[in-house]
PDB file of C-alpha atoms in Angstrom:
ATOM      1  CA  MET L  20      -0.052  -0.121  -0.342  1.00 95.00           C
ATOM      2  CA  ASP L  21       1.419   3.529  -0.941  1.00 97.00           C
ATOM      3  CA  ARG L  22       0.494   5.706   2.061  1.00 97.00           C
ATOM      4  CA  ALA L  23       1.573   8.753   0.546  1.00 98.00           C
ATOM      5  CA  LYS L  24      -0.754   8.042  -1.796  1.00 98.00           C
ATOM      6  CA  PHE L  25      -3.163   7.364   0.976  1.00 98.00           C
ATOM      7  CA  PHE L  26      -2.838  10.958   2.637  1.00 98.00           C
ATOM      8  CA  ALA L  27      -2.615  13.032  -0.034  1.00 98.00           C
ATOM      9  CA  ALA L  28      -6.308  11.662  -0.988  1.00 98.00           C
ATOM     10  CA  VAL L  29      -7.596  12.566   2.539  1.00 98.00           C
ATOM     11  CA  ARG L  30      -5.797  15.413   3.564  1.00 97.00           C
ATOM     12  CA  SER L  31      -7.871  18.152   1.969  1.00 97.00           C
ATOM     13  CA  PRO L  32     -11.386  16.879   1.821  1.00 97.00           C
ATOM     14  CA  LEU L  33     -11.221  15.448   5.344  1.00 98.00           C
ATOM     15  CA  PHE L  34      -8.190  17.258   7.370  1.00 97.00           C
ATOM     16  CA  ALA L  35      -8.866  20.983   5.815  1.00 96.00           C
ATOM     17  CA  GLY L  36      -5.160  20.575   3.905  1.00 97.00           C
ATOM     18  CA  LYS L  37      -3.053  19.619   6.787  1.00 96.00           C
ATOM     19  CA  MET L  38      -2.803  17.006   9.129  1.00 97.00           C
ATOM     20  CA  ALA L  39      -0.309  16.478  12.600  1.00 97.00           C
ATOM     21  CA  GLU L  40       1.919  13.974  13.227  1.00 97.00           C
ATOM     22  CA  LYS L  41      -0.365  12.666  16.124  1.00 98.00           C
ATOM     23  CA  GLN L  42      -3.189  12.157  13.721  1.00 98.00           C
ATOM     24  CA  VAL L  43      -0.934  10.696  11.318  1.00 98.00           C
ATOM     25  CA  GLN L  44       0.334   8.469  13.798  1.00 98.00           C
ATOM     26  CA  GLY L  45      -3.274   7.461  14.768  1.00 98.00           C
ATOM     27  CA  VAL L  46      -4.175   6.727  10.935  1.00 98.00           C
ATOM     28  CA  ASP L  47      -1.165   4.457  10.325  1.00 98.00           C
ATOM     29  CA  ALA L  48      -1.849   2.645  13.510  1.00 98.00           C
ATOM     30  CA  ILE L  49      -4.948   1.545  12.198  1.00 98.00           C
ATOM     31  CA  LEU L  50      -3.635   1.060   9.172  1.00 98.00           C
ATOM     32  CA  ASP L  51      -1.190  -1.281  10.486  1.00 98.00           C
ATOM     33  CA  GLU L  52      -3.918  -3.687  11.963  1.00 98.00           C
ATOM     34  CA  ALA L  53      -5.761  -3.778   9.213  1.00 98.00           C
ATOM     35  CA  GLU L  54      -3.281  -5.096   6.833  1.00 98.00           C
ATOM     36  CA  ARG L  55      -2.153  -7.453   9.867  1.00 97.00           C
ATOM     37  CA  ARG L  56      -5.606  -9.056   9.946  1.00 97.00           C
ATOM     38  CA  GLY L  57      -6.130  -8.767   6.329  1.00 97.00           C
ATOM     39  CA  THR L  58      -9.355  -6.744   7.066  1.00 98.00           C
ATOM     40  CA  PRO L  59     -11.571  -6.182   3.794  1.00 98.00           C
ATOM     41  CA  LEU L  60     -10.963  -2.640   2.062  1.00 98.00           C
ATOM     42  CA  ALA L  61     -14.997  -1.371   2.792  1.00 98.00           C
ATOM     43  CA  HIS L  62     -14.640  -2.387   6.365  1.00 98.00           C
ATOM     44  CA  LEU L  63     -11.584  -0.668   7.077  1.00 98.00           C
ATOM     45  CA  ALA L  64     -12.937   2.601   5.344  1.00 98.00           C
ATOM     46  CA  ALA L  65     -16.061   2.410   7.675  1.00 98.00           C
ATOM     47  CA  MET L  66     -13.810   1.803  10.642  1.00 98.00           C
ATOM     48  CA  LEU L  67     -11.584   4.952   9.369  1.00 98.00           C
ATOM     49  CA  ALA L  68     -15.009   6.685   9.265  1.00 98.00           C
ATOM     50  CA  GLU L  69     -16.198   5.932  12.331  1.00 98.00           C
ATOM     51  CA  THR L  70     -12.859   6.620  14.085  1.00 98.00           C
ATOM     52  CA  HIS L  71     -12.870  10.180  12.384  1.00 98.00           C
ATOM     53  CA  HIS L  72     -16.127  11.006  13.853  1.00 97.00           C
ATOM     54  CA  GLU L  73     -15.889   9.575  17.279  1.00 96.00           C
ATOM     55  CA  THR L  74     -12.560  11.497  18.177  1.00 97.00           C
ATOM     56  CA  GLY L  75     -13.399  14.511  15.757  1.00 96.00           C
ATOM     57  CA  GLY L  76     -10.734  13.815  13.527  1.00 97.00           C
ATOM     58  CA  ARG L  77      -7.889  13.492  16.054  1.00 97.00           C
ATOM     59  CA  PHE L  78      -7.314   9.759  15.316  1.00 98.00           C
ATOM     60  CA  GLN L  79      -6.366   9.529  18.953  1.00 98.00           C
ATOM     61  CA  PRO L  80      -8.054   7.976  22.100  1.00 98.00           C
ATOM     62  CA  VAL L  81     -10.697  10.064  23.558  1.00 96.00           C
ATOM     63  CA  THR L  82     -11.895  10.340  27.544  1.00 96.00           C
ATOM     64  CA  GLU L  83     -15.584  11.512  27.344  1.00 94.00           C
ATOM     65  CA  ASN L  84     -16.031  15.037  28.134  1.00 91.00           C
ATOM     66  CA  LEU L  85     -18.531  15.338  30.977  1.00 96.00           C
ATOM     67  CA  ASN L  86     -17.292  18.817  31.706  1.00 96.00           C
ATOM     68  CA  TYR L  87     -21.254  20.663  30.789  1.00 97.00           C
ATOM     69  CA  SER L  88     -22.795  23.807  31.839  1.00 97.00           C
ATOM     70  CA  ALA L  89     -26.507  23.886  33.560  1.00 97.00           C
ATOM     71  CA  GLN L  90     -27.859  24.784  30.064  1.00 97.00           C
ATOM     72  CA  ARG L  91     -26.007  22.157  28.331  1.00 96.00           C
ATOM     73  CA  LEU L  92     -26.826  19.554  30.721  1.00 97.00           C
ATOM     74  CA  THR L  93     -30.621  20.408  29.658  1.00 97.00           C
ATOM     75  CA  GLU L  94     -30.011  19.799  25.978  1.00 96.00           C
ATOM     76  CA  VAL L  95     -27.865  16.711  26.520  1.00 93.00           C
ATOM     77  CA  TRP L  96     -29.979  15.050  28.821  1.00 94.00           C
ATOM     78  CA  PRO L  97     -33.367  16.503  28.732  1.00 96.00           C
ATOM     79  CA  SER L  98     -35.293  13.552  30.541  1.00 94.00           C
ATOM     80  CA  ARG L  99     -32.233  13.775  33.626  1.00 95.00           C
ATOM     81  CA  PHE L 100     -32.495  17.297  34.095  1.00 97.00           C
ATOM     82  CA  PRO L 101     -35.870  19.025  32.449  1.00 96.00           C
ATOM     83  CA  THR L 102     -34.676  22.315  34.381  1.00 97.00           C
ATOM     84  CA  LEU L 103     -31.851  24.616  34.791  1.00 97.00           C
ATOM     85  CA  ALA L 104     -32.347  24.019  38.408  1.00 97.00           C
ATOM     86  CA  SER L 105     -32.183  19.940  38.113  1.00 97.00           C
ATOM     87  CA  ALA L 106     -28.996  20.622  36.295  1.00 97.00           C
ATOM     88  CA  LYS L 107     -26.836  22.836  38.230  1.00 97.00           C
ATOM     89  CA  PRO L 108     -25.875  20.362  40.944  1.00 97.00           C
ATOM     90  CA  TYR L 109     -23.922  18.708  38.485  1.00 98.00           C
ATOM     91  CA  ALA L 110     -22.547  21.511  36.076  1.00 97.00           C
ATOM     92  CA  ASN L 111     -18.918  21.635  35.649  1.00 97.00           C
ATOM     93  CA  ASN L 112     -18.799  18.428  37.826  1.00 97.00           C
ATOM     94  CA  PRO L 113     -17.550  15.354  35.810  1.00 97.00           C
ATOM     95  CA  ARG L 114     -17.464  13.351  38.353  1.00 97.00           C
ATOM     96  CA  LYS L 115     -20.665  13.522  39.666  1.00 97.00           C
ATOM     97  CA  LEU L 116     -22.485  13.981  36.472  1.00 97.00           C
ATOM     98  CA  ALA L 117     -20.630  10.690  35.463  1.00 97.00           C
ATOM     99  CA  ASN L 118     -22.359   8.901  38.589  1.00 97.00           C
ATOM    100  CA  LYS L 119     -25.494  10.538  38.197  1.00 96.00           C
ATOM    101  CA  VAL L 120     -26.008   9.502  34.124  1.00 96.00           C
ATOM    102  CA  TYR L 121     -24.153   6.096  34.376  1.00 96.00           C
ATOM    103  CA  GLY L 122     -24.746   4.957  37.852  1.00 96.00           C
ATOM    104  CA  GLY L 123     -27.050   2.022  38.442  1.00 96.00           C
ATOM    105  CA  ARG L 124     -26.775   0.783  34.718  1.00 96.00           C
ATOM    106  CA  LEU L 125     -24.522  -0.562  32.178  1.00 97.00           C
ATOM    107  CA  GLY L 126     -23.172  -2.985  34.777  1.00 97.00           C
ATOM    108  CA  ASN L 127     -22.462  -0.124  37.049  1.00 98.00           C
ATOM    109  CA  VAL L 128     -23.155  -0.746  40.523  1.00 97.00           C
ATOM    110  CA  ALA L 129     -20.871   0.537  43.061  1.00 97.00           C
ATOM    111  CA  PRO L 130     -21.169   4.133  44.121  1.00 95.00           C
ATOM    112  CA  ASP L 131     -18.114   5.368  41.898  1.00 97.00           C
ATOM    113  CA  ASP L 132     -18.804   2.926  38.760  1.00 98.00           C
ATOM    114  CA  GLY L 133     -20.298   5.686  36.291  1.00 98.00           C
ATOM    115  CA  TRP L 134     -17.081   7.671  36.894  1.00 98.00           C
ATOM    116  CA  LEU L 135     -14.674   4.559  36.960  1.00 98.00           C
ATOM    117  CA  TYR L 136     -16.085   3.378  33.323  1.00 98.00           C
ATOM    118  CA  ARG L 137     -16.876   6.649  31.536  1.00 97.00           C
ATOM    119  CA  GLY L 138     -16.390   6.651  27.730  1.00 97.00           C
ATOM    120  CA  ARG L 139     -12.885   5.910  26.748  1.00 97.00           C
ATOM    121  CA  GLY L 140     -11.381   4.999  23.436  1.00 97.00           C
ATOM    122  CA  LEU L 141     -11.354   5.290  19.617  1.00 97.00           C
ATOM    123  CA  PRO L 142     -15.266   4.571  19.382  1.00 95.00           C
ATOM    124  CA  GLN L 143     -15.768   5.104  23.153  1.00 94.00           C
ATOM    125  CA  ILE L 144     -17.115   1.938  25.514  1.00 97.00           C
ATOM    126  CA  THR L 145     -19.102   3.194  28.701  1.00 97.00           C
ATOM    127  CA  GLY L 146     -20.018   1.078  31.486  1.00 97.00           C
ATOM    128  CA  LYS L 147     -18.587  -1.613  33.574  1.00 98.00           C
ATOM    129  CA  GLU L 148     -20.331  -4.281  31.449  1.00 97.00           C
ATOM    130  CA  ASN L 149     -19.030  -3.090  28.225  1.00 97.00           C
ATOM    131  CA  TYR L 150     -15.450  -2.631  29.570  1.00 98.00           C
ATOM    132  CA  ALA L 151     -15.655  -6.308  30.796  1.00 98.00           C
ATOM    133  CA  LYS L 152     -16.297  -7.649  27.069  1.00 97.00           C
ATOM    134  CA  PHE L 153     -12.971  -6.555  26.202  1.00 97.00           C
ATOM    135  CA  GLY L 154     -11.194  -7.987  29.397  1.00 97.00           C
ATOM    136  CA  LEU L 155     -11.127  -4.224  30.815  1.00 98.00           C
ATOM    137  CA  ALA L 156     -13.179  -4.541  34.167  1.00 97.00           C
ATOM    138  CA  GLY L 157     -10.192  -4.375  36.307  1.00 97.00           C
ATOM    139  CA  THR L 158      -8.045  -1.917  34.488  1.00 98.00           C
ATOM    140  CA  PRO L 159     -10.540   0.776  32.570  1.00 97.00           C
ATOM    141  CA  ASP L 160      -7.644   2.821  31.714  1.00 97.00           C
ATOM    142  CA  LYS L 161      -6.263   1.123  29.646  1.00 98.00           C
ATOM    143  CA  ALA L 162      -9.054   1.824  26.948  1.00 98.00           C
ATOM    144  CA  SER L 163      -7.272   5.049  26.585  1.00 97.00           C
ATOM    145  CA  GLN L 164      -3.669   3.445  25.230  1.00 97.00           C
ATOM    146  CA  MET L 165      -3.751   2.761  21.691  1.00 98.00           C
ATOM    147  CA  ALA L 166      -3.027  -0.405  21.216  1.00 97.00           C
ATOM    148  CA  THR L 167      -6.239  -1.430  23.439  1.00 98.00           C
ATOM    149  CA  ALA L 168      -8.152   1.112  21.775  1.00 98.00           C
ATOM    150  CA  ILE L 169      -7.216  -0.324  18.245  1.00 98.00           C
ATOM    151  CA  ARG L 170      -8.066  -3.635  19.483  1.00 98.00           C
ATOM    152  CA  ILE L 171     -11.711  -2.517  20.685  1.00 98.00           C
ATOM    153  CA  LEU L 172     -11.837  -0.537  17.357  1.00 98.00           C
ATOM    154  CA  PHE L 173     -11.319  -3.960  14.925  1.00 98.00           C
ATOM    155  CA  ASP L 174     -12.705  -6.793  17.476  1.00 98.00           C
ATOM    156  CA  GLY L 175     -15.900  -4.386  18.224  1.00 98.00           C
ATOM    157  CA  MET L 176     -16.845  -3.863  14.834  1.00 98.00           C
ATOM    158  CA  THR L 177     -16.056  -6.816  13.667  1.00 98.00           C
ATOM    159  CA  ASP L 178     -17.726  -9.049  16.080  1.00 97.00           C
ATOM    160  CA  GLY L 179     -20.866  -6.817  16.809  1.00 97.00           C
ATOM    161  CA  MET L 180     -19.186  -6.281  20.357  1.00 97.00           C
ATOM    162  CA  PHE L 181     -20.665  -3.043  20.659  1.00 96.00           C
ATOM    163  CA  SER L 182     -24.312  -2.951  19.264  1.00 95.00           C
ATOM    164  CA  GLY L 183     -24.733  -6.543  18.188  1.00 96.00           C
ATOM    165  CA  LYS L 184     -24.582  -4.916  14.389  1.00 97.00           C
ATOM    166  CA  ARG L 185     -21.469  -6.002  12.714  1.00 98.00           C
ATOM    167  CA  LEU L 186     -19.177  -4.359   9.467  1.00 98.00           C
ATOM    168  CA  ALA L 187     -20.423  -7.666   7.445  1.00 98.00           C
ATOM    169  CA  ASP L 188     -23.916  -6.453   8.289  1.00 98.00           C
ATOM    170  CA  TYR L 189     -23.491  -3.908   5.711  1.00 98.00           C
ATOM    171  CA  ASP L 190     -21.831  -5.481   3.260  1.00 98.00           C
ATOM    172  CA  SER L 191     -24.048  -4.968  -0.657  1.00 96.00           C
ATOM    173  CA  ALA L 192     -23.305  -5.830  -4.156  1.00 96.00           C
ATOM    174  CA  ALA L 193     -24.172  -2.015  -4.804  1.00 95.00           C
ATOM    175  CA  GLY L 194     -21.409  -0.962  -2.636  1.00 96.00           C
ATOM    176  CA  TYR L 195     -21.089  -0.602   1.318  1.00 98.00           C
ATOM    177  CA  ARG L 196     -23.920   1.200   3.243  1.00 98.00           C
ATOM    178  CA  TYR L 197     -21.779   3.133   5.205  1.00 98.00           C
ATOM    179  CA  ALA L 198     -24.591   5.614   6.405  1.00 98.00           C
ATOM    180  CA  ALA L 199     -26.426   2.520   7.790  1.00 98.00           C
ATOM    181  CA  SER L 200     -23.559   0.980   9.423  1.00 98.00           C
ATOM    182  CA  ARG L 201     -23.246   3.695  11.604  1.00 98.00           C
ATOM    183  CA  ALA L 202     -25.696   1.872  13.932  1.00 98.00           C
ATOM    184  CA  ILE L 203     -22.769  -0.725  14.282  1.00 98.00           C
ATOM    185  CA  ILE L 204     -21.413   2.006  17.124  1.00 96.00           C
ATOM    186  CA  ASN L 205     -24.543   4.299  17.940  1.00 94.00           C
ATOM    187  CA  ASP L 206     -28.452   4.022  17.040  1.00 94.00           C
ATOM    188  CA  ASP L 207     -28.429   7.925  15.501  1.00 94.00           C
ATOM    189  CA  VAL L 208     -28.029   6.951  12.277  1.00 96.00           C
ATOM    190  CA  LYS L 209     -30.392   9.809  11.207  1.00 96.00           C
ATOM    191  CA  ALA L 210     -28.682  12.483  12.915  1.00 95.00           C
ATOM    192  CA  ASN L 211     -24.807  11.324  11.942  1.00 96.00           C
ATOM    193  CA  GLY L 212     -25.388   8.475   9.017  1.00 97.00           C
ATOM    194  CA  GLU L 213     -25.002  11.049   5.996  1.00 97.00           C
ATOM    195  CA  LYS L 214     -21.368  12.269   7.776  1.00 97.00           C
ATOM    196  CA  ILE L 215     -20.131   8.649   8.203  1.00 98.00           C
ATOM    197  CA  GLU L 216     -21.104   7.875   4.270  1.00 98.00           C
ATOM    198  CA  LYS L 217     -19.152  10.865   3.397  1.00 98.00           C
ATOM    199  CA  TYR L 218     -16.243  10.025   5.618  1.00 98.00           C
ATOM    200  CA  GLY L 219     -16.730   6.414   4.324  1.00 98.00           C
ATOM    201  CA  ARG L 220     -16.613   7.400   0.573  1.00 98.00           C
ATOM    202  CA  VAL L 221     -13.195   9.468   0.882  1.00 98.00           C
ATOM    203  CA  PHE L 222     -11.712   6.979   2.648  1.00 98.00           C
ATOM    204  CA  GLU L 223     -12.544   4.111   0.306  1.00 98.00           C
ATOM    205  CA  ALA L 224     -11.337   5.789  -2.678  1.00 98.00           C
ATOM    206  CA  ALA L 225      -8.207   6.712  -0.917  1.00 98.00           C
ATOM    207  CA  LEU L 226      -7.595   3.223  -0.228  1.00 98.00           C
ATOM    208  CA  ARG L 227      -8.062   2.093  -3.747  1.00 98.00           C
ATOM    209  CA  ALA L 228      -5.860   4.483  -4.919  1.00 97.00           C
ATOM    210  CA  ALA L 229      -3.043   3.590  -2.472  1.00 98.00           C
ATOM    211  CA  GLY L 230      -3.439   0.036  -3.700  1.00 97.00           C
ATOM    212  CA  TYR L 231      -4.492  -1.378   0.098  1.00 97.00           C
ATOM    213  CA  GLY L 232      -5.020  -5.117  -0.180  1.00 88.00           C
ATOM    214  CA  THR L 233      -3.483  -5.459  -3.765  1.00 84.00           C
ATOM    215  CA  LYS L 234       0.198  -6.608  -2.568  1.00 69.00           C
ATOM    216  CA  LYS L 235       0.601  -9.874  -3.687  1.00 55.00           C
ATOM    217  CA  PRO L 236       2.379 -12.505  -1.058  1.00 46.00           C
ATOM    218  CA  THR L 237       6.306 -12.578  -1.189  1.00 47.00           C
ATOM    219  CA  VAL L 238       7.400 -15.804  -2.511  1.00 47.00           C
ATOM    220  CA  PRO L 239      10.339 -17.197  -0.865  1.00 51.00           C
ATOM    221  CA  ALA L 240      13.117 -17.314  -3.281  1.00 52.00           C
ATOM    222  CA  ALA L 241      14.589 -20.619  -4.755  1.00 50.00           C
ATOM    223  CA  PRO L 242      17.412 -22.122  -2.622  1.00 51.00           C
ATOM    224  CA  THR L 243      20.725 -22.046  -4.056  1.00 49.00           C
ATOM    225  CA  ALA L 244      22.746 -24.650  -4.678  1.00 48.00           C
ATOM    226  CA  PRO L 245      25.241 -25.074  -1.910  1.00 50.00           C
ATOM    227  CA  ALA L 246      28.886 -24.345  -2.915  1.00 49.00           C
ATOM    228  CA  LYS L 247      31.492 -26.954  -3.230  1.00 50.00           C
ATOM    229  CA  GLY L 248      33.718 -27.435  -0.447  1.00 53.00           C
ATOM    230  CA  GLY L 249      33.992 -25.675   2.914  1.00 58.00           C
ATOM    231  CA  LEU L 250      31.338 -26.660   5.619  1.00 64.00           C
ATOM    232  CA  TRP L 251      28.944 -28.084   3.340  1.00 58.00           C
ATOM    233  CA  ALA L 252      31.151 -30.746   1.847  1.00 59.00           C
ATOM    234  CA  ALA L 253      32.559 -31.304   5.697  1.00 63.00           C
ATOM    235  CA  LEU L 254      29.064 -32.076   6.708  1.00 62.00           C
ATOM    236  CA  VAL L 255      28.772 -34.630   3.543  1.00 55.00           C
ATOM    237  CA  ASN L 256      31.598 -36.271   4.742  1.00 65.00           C
ATOM    238  CA  ILE L 257      30.449 -37.013   8.135  1.00 66.00           C
ATOM    239  CA  ILE L 258      27.200 -38.082   7.157  1.00 63.00           C
ATOM    240  CA  ILE L 259      28.911 -40.554   4.875  1.00 58.00           C
ATOM    241  CA  LYS L 260      30.806 -41.927   7.800  1.00 63.00           C
ATOM    242  CA  ILE L 261      27.891 -42.219   9.913  1.00 65.00           C
ATOM    243  CA  LEU L 262      26.435 -44.509   7.220  1.00 60.00           C
ATOM    244  CA  ARG L 263      29.472 -46.256   6.966  1.00 63.00           C
ATOM    245  CA  GLY L 264      29.611 -46.854  10.429  1.00 61.00           C
ATOM    246  CA  GLY L 265      31.989 -44.255  11.514  1.00 54.00           C
ATOM    247  CA  LYS L 266      34.850 -45.638   9.236  1.00 49.00           C
TER     248      LYS L 266
END
């Protein structure tokens, strides 16, 4: 795969013409894992599209931002905070808010579980039961490490560990259904499916232009005939002697 061609194709339409070093590193890490696993091109494009959306284009693991004003809380969680008065005790208090909105659900049972198991990752996982799916119930901070976040991204989207829906569910003879595949991560398809479609098409075109998945396996060179004399000759003589009974 020609990564220079890939980055040239995505830099302008998706990154306003410029990518920071961390962004490049994040994309490279995903491409490395895809090549290692042999991920189908359209599936990789969908994962890149979701990561672009979920991280705001940063392509680094993020931790959920729970530092909201009272007004914003009434907009994000209107059923939990129907009035400014009900939101004020949790405004600009991320830990208290996490325990309020995530406590008692998603496998969270201890008083501080909402905060401990808040969203982390590329696509973020939230709640103790979801961390447990990836073997992180005892070490939730690992979801913020790139290697672990990439494992969560690939396993979660490939095996349906986020919502039950998998990348393969959206394969189509007419082309990959990127907008609908948003449901793998979140059921907000109406709100964000169009963005995922746009990102997915750009990443797909860039991967094709770069030759992703077209590299043929390297065929080992035929062994060369051993040179006469030297070590090889000595080994042959030893074998002959053994066959003759050591004479």
